[in-house]
Structure formats: C-alpha cells, structure tokens
Amino acid sequence: MTVSAAESDVFAPASIASQFVKARLAGVSVPGYPGGVLPVTMADGYAVQDLAIDSWPDELVGWKVGYVPPQHQGRLGAERLAGCIFKKNLWEAADAPTPFRAIDGGFTAVEAEFIVRLGKDAPEGKTDWTAEEAADYVGELILGVEIAGSPLKTINVLGPPIVASDFGNNDGQILGPVLENWRDIAWEDMAVETTINGVVVGTGTAASIPGSPLAALAFLLGHVASRGRPLKNGMLVTTGASTGIHDVVTGDAARVSFGALGQVECVAVPAK
C-alpha cells in the first residue's frame, strides 16, 4: 500500500525528481509514483519540482498556472499551483498542425490558454500581488495551447502536490496569435472552443479562469518570487485551462478556436 509522507520518513525529493527527469528525457512512462511515497503538501511537491528544474538540461522560459480543485483547497491552503515550461518544449503555431508528444502509458492532454508574455522584470522580493498590479507587467497576451503531460498516468488523480512535483504536469506550450487589443475586450467576450478529432469537447471564455487571467498572473508573480525565481522580461505565463483539461492519445488531433481572434491546431505523436 502507498503511504503518505506524513506516515513515513522516506519521502525523498531528490530521488523522485531524478526518476521523473530520466523518464521525461527518455519519453517513457513510470509504473507508479517514484518511490511510492507521495508528497502531501504543496511545499513537498515544489521541493521535488525545484530539484527537477535545476537538473533539467534546458532553459526555463516560463510557467503554467493550474487550478486546485475546490475539494483540496482548504486542506492544502492553495487555490492555484505552478509548473515549469522549458525552451525546447515551446513552439510557434503554423498553418499545419503542431506535433507534440504523447508518452505511451503516461498522461497527455490539451488545454486552451490565454498566455502572458512579461513586458518587464518583476521585483525580486515582492510576493503579494493584486490583479491590477499584475496587469502592468503584461507585455503581450497570446492565444495558445498548453500540452499537459507526464510520465505518470495517474498524476491528476493523485492530487495537486503530485501534480506540482512533476513539472506541474506540463510538457509543452504552443504559441498562437498575439491579441493586440486585449485591454479593449471584456474577458467574457474572449470565447474559445476546443475540439478533439472534430468533436467539441469544451467551450469557455477568458472569464472561465477564476478571477481572470490577471488573477492567475498575480498568483504566479508572488509564488515564484517566494521560491527565489522572480519572473523576468519575456517569460511566459499560461493562466489556466479555459475550456477544461482534455485527455488525448497518440494520433488525436486538436483544434482550439478563439473565434475571430484566431486558432491553434495540433496533433499528438509518439514520444521518441
């Protein structure tokens, strides 16, 4: 039986991070949570994530924000969680569908995203932000798709600390059109629809993100500053799954339409 970190003294962040990193680099799944002992707090999860970031052989270029399900928020003291995005897993959308990997036996999903590109460095010591303050740091608002992915198939089932421990369940980011006049459009008027293999699987707007994308940015600005990783000019922040989390497998084709604002198409291919 799997035990929790609270019931055992063998929770080993370095070993867990190493196993996740090796599996991600090889594009293979893991049979269960590495070591079997789960992180039980968000701090536990981020301890693993920080070690994995430091050992990952690529440049950190941004962060994803995920929503903590309401049933976990009180226990964990968290409404949102953060994950990391690396340069080699960042793609510009083109006319042809953008390929992204699906790890056989792992977890893969697509999420419609409103993405912020920072317009200036955030102050290093500021850990408390309002949405209004965060708005001043938006350089661009970009329409796109997050590839949620992990070598661990049950990552979302096991809970937010487990999600945080493995890159926040991120495996890529696709950047679509820049929304030049975003400040002139109400969040509820930024409509989005996700289809998988031609079937509509989710709809929403930018207002579907609790508190708005700026609230998600405000959380992330404070959160990463508290970890000694303040946001820098040009870094990207995905603000949340505006139509939901849509599971895919190899061969599935996804289309995220932002109506007249643009669209992004992508397709899941086998991990190499």
PDB file of C-alpha atoms in Angstrom:
ATOM      1  CA  MET A   1       0.000   0.000   0.000  1.00  0.00           C
ATOM      2  CA  THR A   2       1.266   3.505  -0.802  1.00  0.00           C
ATOM      3  CA  VAL A   3       1.947   5.578   2.303  1.00  0.00           C
ATOM      4  CA  SER A   4       1.995   9.340   2.657  1.00  0.00           C
ATOM      5  CA  ALA A   5       4.966  11.481   3.549  1.00  0.00           C
ATOM      6  CA  ALA A   6       3.275  12.185   6.887  1.00  0.00           C
ATOM      7  CA  GLU A   7       3.373   8.468   7.719  1.00  0.00           C
ATOM      8  CA  SER A   8       6.918   7.761   6.660  1.00  0.00           C
ATOM      9  CA  ASP A   9      10.381   9.300   6.890  1.00  0.00           C
ATOM     10  CA  VAL A  10      11.471   8.118   3.450  1.00  0.00           C
ATOM     11  CA  PHE A  11       9.937  10.847   1.290  1.00  0.00           C
ATOM     12  CA  ALA A  12      12.950  11.532  -0.932  1.00  0.00           C
ATOM     13  CA  PRO A  13      12.567  14.610  -3.177  1.00  0.00           C
ATOM     14  CA  ALA A  14      15.947  14.181  -4.884  1.00  0.00           C
ATOM     15  CA  SER A  15      15.247  10.581  -5.862  1.00  0.00           C
ATOM     16  CA  ILE A  16      11.731  11.401  -7.063  1.00  0.00           C
ATOM     17  CA  ALA A  17      12.959  14.352  -9.144  1.00  0.00           C
ATOM     18  CA  SER A  18      15.720  12.254 -10.679  1.00  0.00           C
ATOM     19  CA  GLN A  19      13.322   9.496 -11.724  1.00  0.00           C
ATOM     20  CA  PHE A  20      10.834  11.935 -13.252  1.00  0.00           C
ATOM     21  CA  VAL A  21      13.613  13.741 -15.133  1.00  0.00           C
ATOM     22  CA  LYS A  22      15.027  10.478 -16.528  1.00  0.00           C
ATOM     23  CA  ALA A  23      11.589   9.297 -17.651  1.00  0.00           C
ATOM     24  CA  ARG A  24      10.802  12.630 -19.315  1.00  0.00           C
ATOM     25  CA  LEU A  25      14.143  12.726 -21.118  1.00  0.00           C
ATOM     26  CA  ALA A  26      13.622   9.189 -22.392  1.00  0.00           C
ATOM     27  CA  GLY A  27       9.952   9.769 -23.256  1.00  0.00           C
ATOM     28  CA  VAL A  28       8.808   6.754 -21.253  1.00  0.00           C
ATOM     29  CA  SER A  29       6.201   6.229 -18.565  1.00  0.00           C
ATOM     30  CA  VAL A  30       6.712   5.342 -14.917  1.00  0.00           C
ATOM     31  CA  PRO A  31       4.708   2.424 -13.432  1.00  0.00           C
ATOM     32  CA  GLY A  32       3.704   4.399 -10.350  1.00  0.00           C
ATOM     33  CA  TYR A  33       4.780   7.362  -8.261  1.00  0.00           C
ATOM     34  CA  PRO A  34       8.594   7.135  -7.957  1.00  0.00           C
ATOM     35  CA  GLY A  35       9.494   5.642  -4.603  1.00  0.00           C
ATOM     36  CA  GLY A  36       5.845   5.143  -3.691  1.00  0.00           C
ATOM     37  CA  VAL A  37       5.820   7.851  -1.006  1.00  0.00           C
ATOM     38  CA  LEU A  38       3.630  10.762  -2.077  1.00  0.00           C
ATOM     39  CA  PRO A  39       4.177  14.437  -1.266  1.00  0.00           C
ATOM     40  CA  VAL A  40       1.304  15.531   0.968  1.00  0.00           C
ATOM     41  CA  THR A  41       1.738  19.309   0.962  1.00  0.00           C
ATOM     42  CA  MET A  42       2.281  21.797  -1.826  1.00  0.00           C
ATOM     43  CA  ALA A  43       5.672  22.588  -0.282  1.00  0.00           C
ATOM     44  CA  ASP A  44       6.605  18.907  -0.669  1.00  0.00           C
ATOM     45  CA  GLY A  45       5.591  18.996  -4.328  1.00  0.00           C
ATOM     46  CA  TYR A  46       7.537  22.165  -5.065  1.00  0.00           C
ATOM     47  CA  ALA A  47      10.608  20.761  -3.306  1.00  0.00           C
ATOM     48  CA  VAL A  48      10.643  17.988  -5.922  1.00  0.00           C
ATOM     49  CA  GLN A  49       9.884  20.431  -8.749  1.00  0.00           C
ATOM     50  CA  ASP A  50      12.733  22.780  -7.810  1.00  0.00           C
ATOM     51  CA  LEU A  51      15.236  19.920  -7.850  1.00  0.00           C
ATOM     52  CA  ALA A  52      13.940  18.779 -11.228  1.00  0.00           C
ATOM     53  CA  ILE A  53      14.183  22.309 -12.660  1.00  0.00           C
ATOM     54  CA  ASP A  54      17.779  22.608 -11.519  1.00  0.00           C
ATOM     55  CA  SER A  55      18.735  19.290 -13.134  1.00  0.00           C
ATOM     56  CA  TRP A  56      16.784  19.702 -16.382  1.00  0.00           C
ATOM     57  CA  PRO A  57      19.148  20.345 -19.342  1.00  0.00           C
ATOM     58  CA  ASP A  58      17.256  23.271 -20.841  1.00  0.00           C
ATOM     59  CA  GLU A  59      16.391  26.919 -20.235  1.00  0.00           C
ATOM     60  CA  LEU A  60      13.402  27.796 -18.083  1.00  0.00           C
ATOM     61  CA  VAL A  61      11.325  30.193 -20.213  1.00  0.00           C
ATOM     62  CA  GLY A  62       8.018  30.317 -18.396  1.00  0.00           C
ATOM     63  CA  TRP A  63       5.441  28.867 -16.053  1.00  0.00           C
ATOM     64  CA  LYS A  64       1.984  27.335 -16.162  1.00  0.00           C
ATOM     65  CA  VAL A  65      -0.772  28.058 -13.676  1.00  0.00           C
ATOM     66  CA  GLY A  66      -3.239  25.338 -12.806  1.00  0.00           C
ATOM     67  CA  TYR A  67      -6.365  25.454 -10.665  1.00  0.00           C
ATOM     68  CA  VAL A  68      -6.537  23.409  -7.473  1.00  0.00           C
ATOM     69  CA  PRO A  69      -9.915  21.600  -7.322  1.00  0.00           C
ATOM     70  CA  PRO A  70     -12.152  23.101  -4.612  1.00  0.00           C
ATOM     71  CA  GLN A  71     -12.203  19.901  -2.536  1.00  0.00           C
ATOM     72  CA  HIS A  72      -8.437  20.222  -1.997  1.00  0.00           C
ATOM     73  CA  GLN A  73      -8.111  23.979  -1.455  1.00  0.00           C
ATOM     74  CA  GLY A  74      -8.829  24.107   2.267  1.00  0.00           C
ATOM     75  CA  ARG A  75      -6.565  21.204   3.131  1.00  0.00           C
ATOM     76  CA  LEU A  76      -3.684  22.467   1.018  1.00  0.00           C
ATOM     77  CA  GLY A  77      -4.161  26.186   1.610  1.00  0.00           C
ATOM     78  CA  ALA A  78      -3.874  26.799  -2.126  1.00  0.00           C
ATOM     79  CA  GLU A  79      -6.227  27.842  -4.921  1.00  0.00           C
ATOM     80  CA  ARG A  80      -3.700  27.531  -7.733  1.00  0.00           C
ATOM     81  CA  LEU A  81      -0.496  25.656  -8.498  1.00  0.00           C
ATOM     82  CA  ALA A  82       2.517  26.321 -10.698  1.00  0.00           C
ATOM     83  CA  GLY A  83       4.542  24.292 -13.179  1.00  0.00           C
ATOM     84  CA  CYS A  84       7.552  24.976 -15.384  1.00  0.00           C
ATOM     85  CA  ILE A  85       7.969  25.457 -19.155  1.00  0.00           C
ATOM     86  CA  PHE A  86      11.267  24.912 -20.982  1.00  0.00           C
ATOM     87  CA  LYS A  87      12.589  26.327 -24.238  1.00  0.00           C
ATOM     88  CA  LYS A  88      12.735  23.077 -26.241  1.00  0.00           C
ATOM     89  CA  ASN A  89       9.063  22.448 -25.453  1.00  0.00           C
ATOM     90  CA  LEU A  90       7.958  25.841 -26.764  1.00  0.00           C
ATOM     91  CA  TRP A  91       6.566  26.041 -30.300  1.00  0.00           C
ATOM     92  CA  GLU A  92       5.103  28.712 -32.574  1.00  0.00           C
ATOM     93  CA  ALA A  93       1.835  27.650 -34.199  1.00  0.00           C
ATOM     94  CA  ALA A  94       1.867  27.400 -38.004  1.00  0.00           C
ATOM     95  CA  ASP A  95      -0.641  26.629 -40.748  1.00  0.00           C
ATOM     96  CA  ALA A  96      -0.002  22.890 -40.352  1.00  0.00           C
ATOM     97  CA  PRO A  97      -0.947  21.266 -37.015  1.00  0.00           C
ATOM     98  CA  THR A  98       1.869  21.463 -34.482  1.00  0.00           C
ATOM     99  CA  PRO A  99       3.066  17.996 -33.394  1.00  0.00           C
ATOM    100  CA  PHE A 100       3.518  17.278 -29.700  1.00  0.00           C
ATOM    101  CA  ARG A 101       4.455  14.061 -27.945  1.00  0.00           C
ATOM    102  CA  ALA A 102       2.211  11.683 -26.066  1.00  0.00           C
ATOM    103  CA  ILE A 103       4.149   9.358 -23.750  1.00  0.00           C
ATOM    104  CA  ASP A 104       2.774   5.833 -24.093  1.00  0.00           C
ATOM    105  CA  GLY A 105       1.422   4.761 -20.715  1.00  0.00           C
ATOM    106  CA  GLY A 106       1.681   8.297 -19.327  1.00  0.00           C
ATOM    107  CA  PHE A 107      -0.704  11.252 -19.259  1.00  0.00           C
ATOM    108  CA  THR A 108      -1.306  13.752 -22.069  1.00  0.00           C
ATOM    109  CA  ALA A 109      -3.936  16.463 -22.508  1.00  0.00           C
ATOM    110  CA  VAL A 110      -4.506  19.728 -24.342  1.00  0.00           C
ATOM    111  CA  GLU A 111      -5.695  22.929 -22.678  1.00  0.00           C
ATOM    112  CA  ALA A 112      -6.848  26.176 -24.316  1.00  0.00           C
ATOM    113  CA  GLU A 113      -4.817  29.003 -22.823  1.00  0.00           C
ATOM    114  CA  PHE A 114      -4.549  32.768 -22.579  1.00  0.00           C
ATOM    115  CA  ILE A 115      -0.800  33.317 -22.214  1.00  0.00           C
ATOM    116  CA  VAL A 116       1.008  36.345 -20.848  1.00  0.00           C
ATOM    117  CA  ARG A 117       4.451  37.379 -22.043  1.00  0.00           C
ATOM    118  CA  LEU A 118       6.088  39.558 -19.398  1.00  0.00           C
ATOM    119  CA  GLY A 119       6.919  43.077 -20.538  1.00  0.00           C
ATOM    120  CA  LYS A 120       9.432  43.813 -17.787  1.00  0.00           C
ATOM    121  CA  ASP A 121      11.240  42.198 -14.882  1.00  0.00           C
ATOM    122  CA  ALA A 122       9.219  41.666 -11.727  1.00  0.00           C
ATOM    123  CA  PRO A 123      10.742  42.865  -8.442  1.00  0.00           C
ATOM    124  CA  GLU A 124      12.608  40.102  -6.655  1.00  0.00           C
ATOM    125  CA  GLY A 125      11.183  40.494  -3.174  1.00  0.00           C
ATOM    126  CA  LYS A 126       7.505  41.136  -3.927  1.00  0.00           C
ATOM    127  CA  THR A 127       5.381  38.095  -3.029  1.00  0.00           C
ATOM    128  CA  ASP A 128       1.940  39.690  -2.685  1.00  0.00           C
ATOM    129  CA  TRP A 129       0.227  40.923  -5.855  1.00  0.00           C
ATOM    130  CA  THR A 130      -3.170  42.168  -6.967  1.00  0.00           C
ATOM    131  CA  ALA A 131      -4.574  41.581 -10.442  1.00  0.00           C
ATOM    132  CA  GLU A 132      -4.359  45.322 -11.071  1.00  0.00           C
ATOM    133  CA  GLU A 133      -0.651  45.371 -10.213  1.00  0.00           C
ATOM    134  CA  ALA A 134      -0.044  42.298 -12.372  1.00  0.00           C
ATOM    135  CA  ALA A 135      -1.647  43.999 -15.383  1.00  0.00           C
ATOM    136  CA  ASP A 136       1.219  46.487 -15.518  1.00  0.00           C
ATOM    137  CA  TYR A 137       3.642  43.629 -16.238  1.00  0.00           C
ATOM    138  CA  VAL A 138       1.785  42.259 -19.270  1.00  0.00           C
ATOM    139  CA  GLY A 139       3.818  42.788 -22.424  1.00  0.00           C
ATOM    140  CA  GLU A 140       1.615  40.647 -24.689  1.00  0.00           C
ATOM    141  CA  LEU A 141      -1.456  38.477 -24.372  1.00  0.00           C
ATOM    142  CA  ILE A 142      -1.093  35.403 -26.597  1.00  0.00           C
ATOM    143  CA  LEU A 143      -3.673  32.798 -27.579  1.00  0.00           C
ATOM    144  CA  GLY A 144      -2.382  29.243 -27.401  1.00  0.00           C
ATOM    145  CA  VAL A 145      -2.427  25.685 -26.135  1.00  0.00           C
ATOM    146  CA  GLU A 146      -0.722  24.062 -23.177  1.00  0.00           C
ATOM    147  CA  ILE A 147       0.329  20.447 -23.555  1.00  0.00           C
ATOM    148  CA  ALA A 148      -0.277  18.888 -20.175  1.00  0.00           C
ATOM    149  CA  GLY A 149       1.865  15.803 -19.899  1.00  0.00           C
ATOM    150  CA  SER A 150       3.628  13.484 -17.501  1.00  0.00           C
ATOM    151  CA  PRO A 151       5.250  10.036 -17.447  1.00  0.00           C
ATOM    152  CA  LEU A 152       2.775   9.251 -14.630  1.00  0.00           C
ATOM    153  CA  LYS A 153      -0.665   8.256 -15.931  1.00  0.00           C
ATOM    154  CA  THR A 154      -2.439   8.911 -12.631  1.00  0.00           C
ATOM    155  CA  ILE A 155      -0.870  12.308 -11.964  1.00  0.00           C
ATOM    156  CA  ASN A 156      -4.162  14.228 -11.853  1.00  0.00           C
ATOM    157  CA  VAL A 157      -5.944  11.531  -9.866  1.00  0.00           C
ATOM    158  CA  LEU A 158      -3.339  11.554  -7.089  1.00  0.00           C
ATOM    159  CA  GLY A 159      -3.793  15.245  -6.313  1.00  0.00           C
ATOM    160  CA  PRO A 160      -2.231  18.711  -6.556  1.00  0.00           C
ATOM    161  CA  PRO A 161       1.018  18.050  -4.613  1.00  0.00           C
ATOM    162  CA  ILE A 162       1.774  15.199  -7.025  1.00  0.00           C
ATOM    163  CA  VAL A 163       0.953  17.460  -9.994  1.00  0.00           C
ATOM    164  CA  ALA A 164       3.309  20.121  -8.635  1.00  0.00           C
ATOM    165  CA  SER A 165       6.084  17.594  -8.138  1.00  0.00           C
ATOM    166  CA  ASP A 166       6.290  16.670 -11.830  1.00  0.00           C
ATOM    167  CA  PHE A 167       6.741  19.993 -13.646  1.00  0.00           C
ATOM    168  CA  GLY A 168       3.171  20.909 -12.739  1.00  0.00           C
ATOM    169  CA  ASN A 169       2.066  18.338 -15.339  1.00  0.00           C
ATOM    170  CA  ASN A 170       3.416  20.454 -18.219  1.00  0.00           C
ATOM    171  CA  ASP A 171       5.058  19.015 -21.329  1.00  0.00           C
ATOM    172  CA  GLY A 172       4.921  21.902 -23.763  1.00  0.00           C
ATOM    173  CA  GLN A 173       3.423  25.157 -24.922  1.00  0.00           C
ATOM    174  CA  ILE A 174       2.154  26.216 -28.348  1.00  0.00           C
ATOM    175  CA  LEU A 175       2.001  29.956 -29.028  1.00  0.00           C
ATOM    176  CA  GLY A 176      -0.674  31.212 -31.392  1.00  0.00           C
ATOM    177  CA  PRO A 177      -1.742  34.746 -32.348  1.00  0.00           C
ATOM    178  CA  VAL A 178      -0.975  37.793 -30.225  1.00  0.00           C
ATOM    179  CA  LEU A 179      -4.113  39.606 -29.105  1.00  0.00           C
ATOM    180  CA  GLU A 180      -3.010  43.191 -29.642  1.00  0.00           C
ATOM    181  CA  ASN A 181      -6.072  44.980 -28.226  1.00  0.00           C
ATOM    182  CA  TRP A 182      -6.779  42.701 -25.284  1.00  0.00           C
ATOM    183  CA  ARG A 183      -7.323  45.590 -22.883  1.00  0.00           C
ATOM    184  CA  ASP A 184     -10.286  46.751 -25.017  1.00  0.00           C
ATOM    185  CA  ILE A 185     -12.087  43.382 -24.932  1.00  0.00           C
ATOM    186  CA  ALA A 186     -14.038  42.059 -21.947  1.00  0.00           C
ATOM    187  CA  TRP A 187     -12.794  38.704 -20.658  1.00  0.00           C
ATOM    188  CA  GLU A 188     -16.232  37.184 -21.225  1.00  0.00           C
ATOM    189  CA  ASP A 189     -16.067  38.237 -24.873  1.00  0.00           C
ATOM    190  CA  MET A 190     -12.892  36.220 -25.493  1.00  0.00           C
ATOM    191  CA  ALA A 191     -14.637  32.980 -26.455  1.00  0.00           C
ATOM    192  CA  VAL A 192     -12.810  29.701 -27.018  1.00  0.00           C
ATOM    193  CA  GLU A 193     -13.802  26.212 -28.194  1.00  0.00           C
ATOM    194  CA  THR A 194     -11.732  23.021 -28.135  1.00  0.00           C
ATOM    195  CA  THR A 195     -12.354  20.094 -30.466  1.00  0.00           C
ATOM    196  CA  ILE A 196     -10.648  16.692 -30.497  1.00  0.00           C
ATOM    197  CA  ASN A 197     -10.863  14.743 -33.764  1.00  0.00           C
ATOM    198  CA  GLY A 198     -13.619  17.093 -34.902  1.00  0.00           C
ATOM    199  CA  VAL A 199     -15.767  16.676 -31.771  1.00  0.00           C
ATOM    200  CA  VAL A 200     -16.348  19.648 -29.463  1.00  0.00           C
ATOM    201  CA  VAL A 201     -15.051  18.716 -26.003  1.00  0.00           C
ATOM    202  CA  GLY A 202     -15.134  22.063 -24.251  1.00  0.00           C
ATOM    203  CA  THR A 203     -16.131  25.719 -24.521  1.00  0.00           C
ATOM    204  CA  GLY A 204     -15.438  28.757 -22.404  1.00  0.00           C
ATOM    205  CA  THR A 205     -14.077  32.285 -22.306  1.00  0.00           C
ATOM    206  CA  ALA A 206     -11.182  34.040 -20.649  1.00  0.00           C
ATOM    207  CA  ALA A 207     -13.658  34.727 -17.829  1.00  0.00           C
ATOM    208  CA  SER A 208     -13.788  30.956 -17.188  1.00  0.00           C
ATOM    209  CA  ILE A 209     -10.415  31.353 -15.462  1.00  0.00           C
ATOM    210  CA  PRO A 210     -11.239  32.112 -11.800  1.00  0.00           C
ATOM    211  CA  GLY A 211     -10.687  35.786 -11.145  1.00  0.00           C
ATOM    212  CA  SER A 212      -9.497  36.339 -14.748  1.00  0.00           C
ATOM    213  CA  PRO A 213      -6.115  35.622 -16.350  1.00  0.00           C
ATOM    214  CA  LEU A 214      -4.699  38.593 -14.437  1.00  0.00           C
ATOM    215  CA  ALA A 215      -5.560  36.920 -11.128  1.00  0.00           C
ATOM    216  CA  ALA A 216      -3.651  33.849 -12.270  1.00  0.00           C
ATOM    217  CA  LEU A 217      -0.700  36.057 -13.225  1.00  0.00           C
ATOM    218  CA  ALA A 218      -0.824  37.778  -9.840  1.00  0.00           C
ATOM    219  CA  PHE A 219      -0.634  34.403  -8.102  1.00  0.00           C
ATOM    220  CA  LEU A 220       2.301  33.298 -10.237  1.00  0.00           C
ATOM    221  CA  LEU A 221       4.245  36.545  -9.740  1.00  0.00           C
ATOM    222  CA  GLY A 222       4.092  36.137  -5.986  1.00  0.00           C
ATOM    223  CA  HIS A 223       4.558  32.383  -5.950  1.00  0.00           C
ATOM    224  CA  VAL A 224       7.757  32.218  -7.983  1.00  0.00           C
ATOM    225  CA  ALA A 225       9.208  35.211  -6.153  1.00  0.00           C
ATOM    226  CA  SER A 226       8.707  33.282  -2.893  1.00  0.00           C
ATOM    227  CA  ARG A 227      10.773  30.456  -4.430  1.00  0.00           C
ATOM    228  CA  GLY A 228      13.597  32.810  -5.423  1.00  0.00           C
ATOM    229  CA  ARG A 229      12.668  32.637  -9.119  1.00  0.00           C
ATOM    230  CA  PRO A 230      11.042  36.023  -9.910  1.00  0.00           C
ATOM    231  CA  LEU A 231       9.625  36.485 -13.395  1.00  0.00           C
ATOM    232  CA  LYS A 232      11.827  38.180 -15.970  1.00  0.00           C
ATOM    233  CA  ASN A 233      11.069  40.235 -19.041  1.00  0.00           C
ATOM    234  CA  GLY A 234       9.984  37.955 -21.904  1.00  0.00           C
ATOM    235  CA  MET A 235       8.994  34.981 -19.754  1.00  0.00           C
ATOM    236  CA  LEU A 236       5.654  33.296 -20.454  1.00  0.00           C
ATOM    237  CA  VAL A 237       2.797  32.514 -18.076  1.00  0.00           C
ATOM    238  CA  THR A 238      -0.104  30.267 -19.096  1.00  0.00           C
ATOM    239  CA  THR A 239      -3.037  31.339 -16.970  1.00  0.00           C
ATOM    240  CA  GLY A 240      -5.345  28.317 -16.851  1.00  0.00           C
ATOM    241  CA  ALA A 241      -7.409  25.820 -18.805  1.00  0.00           C
ATOM    242  CA  SER A 242     -10.255  27.956 -20.145  1.00  0.00           C
ATOM    243  CA  THR A 243     -12.260  25.045 -21.640  1.00  0.00           C
ATOM    244  CA  GLY A 244     -11.062  22.245 -19.358  1.00  0.00           C
ATOM    245  CA  ILE A 245      -8.395  19.537 -19.453  1.00  0.00           C
ATOM    246  CA  HIS A 246      -8.888  17.312 -22.479  1.00  0.00           C
ATOM    247  CA  ASP A 247      -7.121  13.938 -22.490  1.00  0.00           C
ATOM    248  CA  VAL A 248      -5.541  12.791 -25.754  1.00  0.00           C
ATOM    249  CA  VAL A 249      -3.535   9.837 -27.049  1.00  0.00           C
ATOM    250  CA  THR A 250      -1.195   9.372 -29.987  1.00  0.00           C
ATOM    251  CA  GLY A 251      -2.924  10.239 -33.253  1.00  0.00           C
ATOM    252  CA  ASP A 252      -5.508  12.596 -31.771  1.00  0.00           C
ATOM    253  CA  ALA A 253      -5.857  15.974 -33.498  1.00  0.00           C
ATOM    254  CA  ALA A 254      -6.924  19.025 -31.512  1.00  0.00           C
ATOM    255  CA  ARG A 255      -8.182  22.407 -32.646  1.00  0.00           C
ATOM    256  CA  VAL A 256      -8.551  25.356 -30.291  1.00  0.00           C
ATOM    257  CA  SER A 257     -10.582  28.163 -31.825  1.00  0.00           C
ATOM    258  CA  PHE A 258     -10.723  31.656 -30.372  1.00  0.00           C
ATOM    259  CA  GLY A 259     -13.326  32.664 -32.947  1.00  0.00           C
ATOM    260  CA  ALA A 260     -12.385  35.724 -34.973  1.00  0.00           C
ATOM    261  CA  LEU A 261      -9.305  36.158 -32.794  1.00  0.00           C
ATOM    262  CA  GLY A 262      -7.534  33.095 -34.240  1.00  0.00           C
ATOM    263  CA  GLN A 263      -6.958  29.394 -33.726  1.00  0.00           C
ATOM    264  CA  VAL A 264      -4.305  26.784 -32.968  1.00  0.00           C
ATOM    265  CA  GLU A 265      -4.207  23.236 -34.324  1.00  0.00           C
ATOM    266  CA  CYS A 266      -2.014  20.426 -33.023  1.00  0.00           C
ATOM    267  CA  VAL A 267      -1.621  16.648 -33.181  1.00  0.00           C
ATOM    268  CA  ALA A 268      -0.304  14.052 -30.717  1.00  0.00           C
ATOM    269  CA  VAL A 269       2.593  11.931 -31.986  1.00  0.00           C
ATOM    270  CA  PRO A 270       4.507   9.079 -30.310  1.00  0.00           C
ATOM    271  CA  ALA A 271       7.236  10.104 -27.886  1.00  0.00           C
ATOM    272  CA  LYS A 272      10.701   9.336 -29.260  1.00  0.00           C
TER     273      LYS A 272
END
